[in-house]
CSV table of C-alpha atoms in Angstrom, one decimal:
chain,number,residue,atom,x,y,z
A,1,MET,CA,-15.1,6.2,11.8
A,2,THR,CA,-17.4,8.9,12.9
A,3,ARG,CA,-15.9,11.9,14.9
A,4,PRO,CA,-18.1,11.5,18.0
A,5,LEU,CA,-16.8,8.0,18.4
A,6,VAL,CA,-13.4,9.4,17.7
A,7,SER,CA,-13.5,11.8,20.1
A,8,ALA,CA,-14.8,9.8,22.8
A,9,VAL,CA,-12.0,6.8,22.2
A,10,ALA,CA,-9.5,9.9,22.3
A,11,ALA,CA,-10.6,11.1,25.8
A,12,LEU,CA,-10.7,7.4,26.9
A,13,ILE,CA,-7.3,6.9,25.7
A,14,VAL,CA,-5.9,10.1,27.5
A,15,ALA,CA,-7.7,9.3,30.6
A,16,LEU,CA,-6.3,6.1,30.8
A,17,SER,CA,-2.7,7.1,30.1
A,18,SER,CA,-2.9,10.0,32.8
A,19,ALA,CA,-3.6,7.5,35.5
A,20,PRO,CA,-0.6,6.8,38.0
A,21,ALA,CA,-0.2,3.2,37.2
A,22,ALA,CA,0.2,4.1,33.6
A,23,ALA,CA,2.6,6.5,34.0
A,24,GLU,CA,4.8,4.2,35.9
A,25,THR,CA,4.8,1.7,33.2
A,26,ALA,CA,5.4,4.1,30.3
A,27,GLY,CA,8.3,3.0,28.1
A,28,PRO,CA,8.9,-0.3,26.2
A,29,ASP,CA,6.2,-2.7,26.9
A,30,ASP,CA,6.0,-6.7,26.7
A,31,SER,CA,2.8,-6.5,24.5
A,32,GLY,CA,4.6,-7.3,21.2
A,33,THR,CA,4.7,-4.0,20.3
A,34,GLY,CA,8.4,-3.7,20.5
A,35,GLY,CA,8.3,0.2,21.7
A,36,LEU,CA,6.1,2.5,23.4
A,37,ASP,CA,2.7,1.5,24.6
A,38,TYR,CA,0.3,3.0,22.2
A,39,PRO,CA,1.8,6.4,21.0
A,40,ARG,CA,-0.6,9.3,21.4
A,41,GLY,CA,0.6,11.6,18.9
A,42,GLY,CA,2.8,15.0,19.2
A,43,GLU,CA,5.3,16.5,16.8
A,44,GLY,CA,6.5,13.0,15.4
A,45,PRO,CA,10.3,12.4,14.9
A,46,GLU,CA,12.8,15.1,14.3
A,47,GLY,CA,12.6,16.3,10.8
A,48,SER,CA,9.0,15.6,10.2
A,49,GLU,CA,7.5,18.2,7.9
A,50,VAL,CA,4.4,18.6,5.6
A,51,ALA,CA,5.2,17.3,2.4
A,52,PHE,CA,2.0,18.9,0.6
A,53,THR,CA,-1.7,19.7,1.3
A,54,PHE,CA,-4.6,18.5,-0.7
A,55,GLN,CA,-5.9,21.2,-2.8
A,56,ASP,CA,-8.8,19.6,-4.4
A,57,PRO,CA,-12.4,20.3,-2.2
A,58,ARG,CA,-13.5,17.1,-3.3
A,59,ILE,CA,-11.0,15.3,-1.1
A,60,ALA,CA,-12.3,16.0,2.3
A,61,GLU,CA,-12.0,12.8,4.1
A,62,SER,CA,-8.7,11.4,3.0
A,63,SER,CA,-8.7,7.8,4.3
A,64,GLY,CA,-6.1,6.2,2.4
A,65,ILE,CA,-2.9,7.1,0.5
A,66,ALA,CA,-0.5,5.0,-1.7
A,67,PRO,CA,2.4,5.9,-4.0
A,68,SER,CA,2.1,5.3,-7.8
A,69,GLY,CA,3.9,2.4,-9.3
A,70,VAL,CA,4.4,3.8,-12.6
A,71,HIS,CA,4.0,7.6,-12.4
A,72,GLU,CA,6.7,9.7,-10.5
A,73,ASP,CA,5.6,11.9,-7.4
A,74,VAL,CA,2.1,10.7,-8.1
A,75,TRP,CA,-0.2,9.5,-4.9
A,76,TRP,CA,-3.5,7.9,-4.8
A,77,THR,CA,-6.1,8.7,-2.6
A,78,HIS,CA,-9.9,8.6,-1.5
A,79,ASN,CA,-12.6,9.8,0.5
A,80,ASP,CA,-14.1,7.7,3.5
A,81,SER,CA,-17.8,6.7,3.9
A,82,GLY,CA,-20.2,9.5,3.6
A,83,ASP,CA,-21.7,11.7,1.0
A,84,PHE,CA,-18.9,11.3,-1.4
A,85,LEU,CA,-18.6,9.9,-5.0
A,86,PRO,CA,-17.0,6.6,-5.7
A,87,ASP,CA,-13.7,8.2,-6.9
A,88,VAL,CA,-9.9,7.6,-6.6
A,89,TYR,CA,-7.6,10.7,-7.0
A,90,ALA,CA,-4.0,10.8,-8.5
A,91,VAL,CA,-2.5,13.8,-6.7
A,92,ASN,CA,1.2,15.1,-7.6
A,93,GLY,CA,3.8,16.5,-5.0
A,94,ASP,CA,2.1,19.8,-4.8
A,95,GLY,CA,-1.3,18.4,-3.7
A,96,GLU,CA,-2.9,19.0,-6.9
A,97,THR,CA,-5.4,16.5,-8.4
A,98,LEU,CA,-4.0,15.2,-11.6
A,99,ALA,CA,-6.8,12.9,-12.7
A,100,THR,CA,-10.1,11.4,-11.1
A,101,VAL,CA,-10.8,7.9,-11.8
A,102,SER,CA,-14.5,6.8,-11.0
A,103,LEU,CA,-15.3,3.3,-10.3
A,104,ALA,CA,-18.7,1.7,-11.4
A,105,VAL,CA,-19.7,0.4,-7.9
A,106,GLU,CA,-21.2,1.7,-4.7
A,107,LEU,CA,-18.9,3.4,-2.2
A,108,ARG,CA,-20.0,1.9,0.9
A,109,ASP,CA,-17.1,2.3,3.5
A,110,TRP,CA,-13.7,3.0,1.5
A,111,GLU,CA,-11.0,2.8,4.0
A,112,ALA,CA,-7.6,2.0,2.6
A,113,VAL,CA,-5.7,2.1,-0.8
A,114,THR,CA,-2.6,0.5,-1.8
A,115,VAL,CA,-0.8,-0.2,-5.1
A,116,ALA,CA,0.8,-3.5,-6.3
A,117,GLN,CA,1.4,-5.7,-9.2
A,118,ASP,CA,-1.7,-7.9,-10.0
A,119,PRO,CA,-1.1,-11.5,-11.2
A,120,GLU,CA,-0.4,-10.1,-14.8
A,121,GLY,CA,2.4,-8.0,-13.7
A,122,ARG,CA,0.7,-4.7,-14.0
A,123,SER,CA,0.9,-2.0,-11.8
A,124,SER,CA,-2.8,-1.8,-9.8
A,125,VAL,CA,-4.4,0.1,-7.5
A,126,TYR,CA,-6.4,-1.8,-4.7
A,127,VAL,CA,-9.2,-0.1,-2.9
A,128,GLY,CA,-10.1,-1.2,0.4
A,129,ASP,CA,-14.0,-1.5,0.8
A,130,ILE,CA,-13.7,-2.9,4.4
A,131,GLY,CA,-14.9,-0.2,6.6
A,132,ASP,CA,-18.0,-1.3,9.1
A,133,ASN,CA,-19.0,1.5,11.5
A,134,TYR,CA,-21.7,-1.0,12.7
A,135,GLY,CA,-19.2,-3.5,14.4
A,136,GLY,CA,-18.5,-6.0,12.0
A,137,SER,CA,-22.2,-6.6,11.0
A,138,TRP,CA,-21.4,-6.9,7.0
A,139,PRO,CA,-21.4,-10.4,6.4
A,140,SER,CA,-18.5,-9.5,3.9
A,141,VAL,CA,-16.1,-6.8,2.7
A,142,ARG,CA,-14.7,-6.1,-0.7
A,143,VAL,CA,-11.7,-5.1,-2.5
A,144,LEU,CA,-11.7,-3.2,-5.8
A,145,ARG,CA,-8.9,-3.6,-8.3
A,146,PHE,CA,-7.9,-1.4,-11.5
A,147,ALA,CA,-4.8,-1.1,-13.7
A,148,GLU,CA,-2.8,2.3,-13.2
A,149,PRO,CA,-3.9,4.3,-16.0
A,150,GLU,CA,-1.2,5.6,-18.2
A,151,PRO,CA,-1.3,8.2,-19.2
A,152,LEU,CA,-3.1,9.8,-16.2
A,153,ALA,CA,-6.5,11.2,-17.3
A,154,ASP,CA,-10.0,11.4,-15.8
A,155,ALA,CA,-11.8,7.9,-16.4
A,156,LEU,CA,-14.6,5.7,-15.7
A,157,ILE,CA,-13.5,2.3,-14.6
A,158,GLU,CA,-15.3,-0.8,-13.8
A,159,PRO,CA,-12.9,-2.5,-11.2
A,160,GLN,CA,-12.5,-6.2,-10.4
A,161,VAL,CA,-14.3,-6.8,-7.4
A,162,PHE,CA,-13.1,-9.5,-4.8
A,163,THR,CA,-15.4,-10.6,-1.8
A,164,LEU,CA,-13.7,-11.4,1.7
A,165,THR,CA,-14.9,-13.0,4.6
A,166,TYR,CA,-13.3,-13.3,8.2
A,167,ALA,CA,-12.7,-16.8,9.3
A,168,ASP,CA,-13.7,-15.7,13.2
A,169,GLY,CA,-16.6,-13.5,12.1
A,170,GLY,CA,-17.2,-10.0,10.9
A,171,ARG,CA,-14.8,-7.0,12.1
A,172,ASP,CA,-14.7,-3.4,11.2
A,173,ALA,CA,-11.4,-2.6,9.7
A,174,GLU,CA,-9.6,0.3,8.2
A,175,ALA,CA,-6.0,-0.9,7.3
A,176,MET,CA,-5.1,-2.9,4.2
A,177,MET,CA,-1.6,-3.9,2.7
A,178,ILE,CA,0.2,-6.0,0.1
A,179,ASP,CA,3.3,-7.8,0.4
A,180,PRO,CA,5.3,-6.7,-2.7
A,181,ARG,CA,7.3,-9.8,-2.7
A,182,ASP,CA,4.3,-12.2,-3.3
A,183,GLY,CA,1.2,-10.1,-3.8
A,184,ARG,CA,-0.5,-11.4,-0.6
A,185,LEU,CA,-3.2,-9.1,1.0
A,186,TYR,CA,-3.4,-8.4,4.7
A,187,VAL,CA,-6.0,-6.7,6.6
A,188,VAL,CA,-5.7,-5.5,10.1
A,189,SER,CA,-8.8,-5.0,12.3
A,190,LYS,CA,-9.7,-1.8,14.1
A,191,GLU,CA,-10.9,-3.0,17.6
A,192,PHE,CA,-9.6,-2.9,21.4
A,193,SER,CA,-7.7,-6.3,20.5
A,194,GLY,CA,-7.3,-5.7,16.8
A,195,GLY,CA,-5.9,-8.6,14.6
A,196,LEU,CA,-3.7,-9.0,11.3
A,197,TYR,CA,-5.5,-10.9,8.9
A,198,ALA,CA,-4.0,-12.6,5.8
A,199,ALA,CA,-6.1,-13.2,2.6
A,200,PRO,CA,-5.4,-16.6,0.4
A,201,GLU,CA,-2.3,-16.4,-1.6
A,202,THR,CA,-4.4,-15.6,-4.8
A,203,LEU,CA,-7.4,-13.5,-4.5
A,204,ASP,CA,-10.4,-15.4,-6.4
A,205,PRO,CA,-13.1,-12.9,-7.9
A,206,GLU,CA,-15.4,-15.8,-8.3
A,207,ALA,CA,-15.3,-16.8,-4.6
A,208,GLU,CA,-15.3,-15.7,-1.2
A,209,ASN,CA,-11.7,-15.2,0.0
A,210,VAL,CA,-11.5,-16.1,3.7
A,211,LEU,CA,-9.2,-13.9,5.9
A,212,GLU,CA,-7.2,-16.0,8.6
A,213,ARG,CA,-5.9,-14.3,11.6
A,214,VAL,CA,-2.2,-14.6,12.0
A,215,ASP,CA,-1.2,-11.8,14.5
A,216,SER,CA,-2.5,-9.4,16.7
A,217,ALA,CA,-2.4,-5.8,16.4
A,218,PRO,CA,-2.3,-2.3,18.1
A,219,LEU,CA,-5.2,-0.7,19.6
A,220,PHE,CA,-7.6,1.1,16.9
A,221,VAL,CA,-5.6,0.6,13.7
A,222,THR,CA,-6.6,3.1,10.9
A,223,ASP,CA,-4.1,2.0,8.3
A,224,ALA,CA,-1.1,-0.1,7.3
A,225,ALA,CA,1.7,-0.5,4.6
A,226,PHE,CA,4.5,-2.5,3.4
A,227,HIS,CA,8.0,-1.2,2.6
A,228,PRO,CA,8.7,-1.3,-1.2
A,229,ASP,CA,10.8,-4.2,-0.7
A,230,GLY,CA,8.6,-6.0,1.5
A,231,THR,CA,11.2,-6.3,4.4
A,232,ARG,CA,9.2,-4.0,6.6
A,233,TYR,CA,5.7,-3.1,7.2
A,234,ALA,CA,4.0,-0.1,9.4
A,235,ILE,CA,0.6,-0.4,11.3
A,236,ARG,CA,-0.7,3.0,12.3
A,237,THR,CA,-3.3,4.2,14.9
A,238,TYR,CA,-4.8,7.6,15.2
A,239,TRP,CA,-1.8,8.6,17.4
A,240,GLY,CA,1.6,6.7,16.2
A,241,VAL,CA,2.8,3.8,14.2
A,242,THR,CA,4.7,0.4,14.9
A,243,VAL,CA,7.1,-0.7,12.3
A,244,TYR,CA,7.7,-4.4,12.1
A,245,ASP,CA,10.6,-6.6,10.4
A,246,SER,CA,8.9,-8.8,7.7
A,247,THR,CA,12.3,-9.9,6.1
A,248,ASN,CA,11.4,-13.6,7.2
A,249,GLY,CA,7.6,-13.2,6.5
A,250,VAL,CA,4.6,-12.0,8.1
A,251,PRO,CA,3.9,-11.8,10.9
A,252,GLY,CA,7.5,-10.2,11.9
A,253,PRO,CA,8.8,-8.7,15.1
A,254,ALA,CA,8.0,-5.3,16.1
A,255,LEU,CA,11.0,-2.9,15.7
A,256,GLY,CA,9.6,-0.1,17.6
A,257,SER,CA,6.7,2.5,18.0
A,258,PHE,CA,6.9,6.2,17.8
A,259,ASP,CA,4.5,9.2,17.8
A,260,LEU,CA,3.4,10.6,14.4
A,261,PRO,CA,2.6,14.5,13.7
A,262,GLU,CA,-0.6,15.6,15.5
A,263,SER,CA,-3.5,15.5,13.4
A,264,ASP,CA,-7.3,15.9,13.3
A,265,GLN,CA,-8.2,12.2,12.4
A,266,GLY,CA,-5.0,10.4,11.4
A,267,GLU,CA,-6.2,7.4,8.9
A,268,ALA,CA,-3.6,7.2,6.2
A,269,ILE,CA,0.1,5.8,6.0
A,270,ALA,CA,2.4,4.8,3.1
A,271,PHE,CA,6.1,4.3,2.7
A,272,SER,CA,8.0,7.1,0.5
A,273,PRO,CA,8.9,5.3,-2.8
A,274,ASP,CA,12.4,5.2,-1.6
A,275,GLY,CA,11.6,3.5,1.8
A,276,THR,CA,13.3,6.2,3.8
A,277,ALA,CA,10.2,8.0,5.2
A,278,LEU,CA,6.5,7.4,6.1
A,279,MET,CA,3.8,9.5,4.4
A,280,ALA,CA,1.2,10.2,7.0
A,281,GLY,CA,-2.3,11.7,6.2
A,282,THR,CA,-5.5,13.0,7.9
A,283,GLU,CA,-9.0,13.4,7.1
A,284,GLY,CA,-10.4,17.3,6.6
A,285,ALA,CA,-10.5,19.8,3.8
A,286,ASN,CA,-7.1,20.9,2.7
A,287,ALA,CA,-5.7,18.2,4.9
A,288,PRO,CA,-1.9,18.1,4.9
A,289,VAL,CA,0.2,15.0,4.2
A,290,TRP,CA,3.4,14.8,6.4
A,291,SER,CA,6.6,13.2,5.6
A,292,VAL,CA,8.2,11.2,8.8
A,293,PRO,CA,11.7,10.1,8.3
A,294,LEU,CA,12.5,6.8,9.5
A,295,ALA,CA,15.4,6.0,11.9
A,296,ASP,CA,18.1,4.0,11.2
A,297,GLU,CA,16.9,1.1,12.9
A,298,TYR,CA,13.5,1.1,11.0
A,299,LEU,CA,15.2,1.2,7.4
A,300,SER,CA,15.5,-1.8,5.2
A,301,GLU,CA,18.9,-2.7,4.2
A,302,GLU,CA,18.2,-2.7,0.2
A,303,SER,CA,17.8,0.4,-1.7
A,304,VAL,CA,14.5,0.9,-3.5
A,305,PRO,CA,14.7,2.7,-7.0
A,306,THR,CA,11.7,5.1,-7.8
A,307,PRO,CA,9.3,4.5,-10.7
A,308,GLN,CA,11.3,6.9,-12.7
A,309,GLU,CA,14.7,5.1,-12.1
A,310,SER,CA,12.9,1.5,-12.7
A,311,ALA,CA,11.5,3.1,-16.0
A,312,SER,CA,15.0,4.5,-17.0
A,313,ALA,CA,16.5,0.7,-16.2
A,314,GLU,CA,13.9,-0.9,-18.3
A,315,ASP,CA,14.6,1.5,-21.5
A,316,ASP,CA,18.4,0.7,-20.9
A,317,ALA,CA,17.4,-2.9,-20.9
A,318,ASP,CA,15.5,-2.6,-24.0
A,319,THR,CA,18.1,-1.0,-25.8
A,320,ASP,CA,20.8,-3.3,-24.8
A,321,ALA,CA,18.4,-6.0,-25.9
A,322,GLU,CA,17.9,-4.1,-29.3
A,323,ALA,CA,21.7,-3.9,-29.6
A,324,VAL,CA,22.1,-7.6,-29.0
A,325,GLY,CA,18.9,-8.2,-31.6
A,326,GLY,CA,21.1,-6.4,-34.1
A,327,GLY,CA,24.2,-8.3,-33.8
A,328,GLY,CA,21.7,-11.2,-33.6
A,329,GLY,CA,20.1,-10.6,-37.0
A,330,ALA,CA,23.5,-10.7,-38.9
A,331,LEU,CA,24.1,-14.2,-37.2
A,332,PRO,CA,22.1,-16.1,-39.5
A,333,PHE,CA,23.7,-14.4,-42.5
A,334,ILE,CA,27.2,-15.1,-41.1
A,335,LEU,CA,26.2,-19.0,-40.4
A,336,GLY,CA,24.5,-19.4,-43.8
A,337,GLY,CA,27.8,-18.1,-45.5
A,338,ALA,CA,30.0,-20.7,-43.4
A,339,ALA,CA,27.5,-23.5,-44.5
A,340,VAL,CA,27.9,-22.6,-48.1
A,341,ALA,CA,31.6,-22.5,-47.8
A,342,ALA,CA,31.7,-25.7,-46.3
A,343,LEU,CA,29.5,-27.3,-49.2
A,344,LEU,CA,31.9,-25.7,-51.8
A,345,ILE,CA,35.3,-26.8,-50.0
A,346,GLY,CA,33.6,-30.4,-49.7
A,347,GLY,CA,32.6,-30.5,-53.5
A,348,ILE,CA,36.2,-29.4,-54.6
A,349,VAL,CA,37.3,-32.0,-52.3
A,350,LEU,CA,35.5,-35.0,-53.6
A,351,LEU,CA,35.9,-33.8,-57.3
A,352,ALA,CA,39.5,-33.7,-56.6
A,353,ARG,CA,39.6,-37.2,-55.3
A,354,ARG,CA,37.4,-38.6,-58.3
A,355,GLY,CA,39.8,-37.0,-60.7
């Protein structure tokens, strides 16, 4: 979204929020958000702190952020529309760029990024080319997918491209998320009366994938993300975030809303790999990424292993399998010896009877 429009919208929201009627109705609302009516930004919850700052001057309009599913303490991000290359950046916990993945496609209006397993079970990066500063004039939008590289290194990749259309007409959107439980993709439109849209259960690269509206959404949504176990999802605006309970599916009831740390143009949100905090990013050169701890009422009841812990568990499982396999390797010889012994005993008995 362009800065002049952002400023105008912010001024409008502030003006509306300062009216006496609005002051009288501040607090929990009946709009389905389950918390404050459209948080307007501030210091954020207690314990909020800057986790890192982007060091790469090429990352000037970070419009999305997502934790790697393979590499510990690595985050994927990209620039918004504008005079940028179609690059996705892998950044470490100090904000340093570790790798630049260039995609062999046009950068039209990249607005979101998320990481999830593809149908083959590979951890993959999904980039949402879903923005439309012309109010939904594009007949379709796109999602780009590529497998996470291992090891991390600069690369040129031709991603798989999925075409998406809206069942109820074109929309501007900046938010995309994928349910880790079933791989279903969701897009949240950015409007006065925004909506949560669900893609087909499986994306088809050879056809148009129709997005169906399944729920309403807060005002001017700029990003969204699922908890690592899928039982929560968060939808953010420029000023705040609403957390939903998706234990029983999507859409889920809102658990509440709260302010995010004030930023120039907050357009990125992601859960931390362990699911205990939200990572909130903003556009701008050397922009900070905030770690915002989640209150108990927003936490999932399940503990989530980090990629490093998952890899360690897989190594342990492989070691156990090899140990079992080693015992299994001797089993055929044992069974073979028993069979030979049985034949010998049977032959002796038969000869004895004939004698």
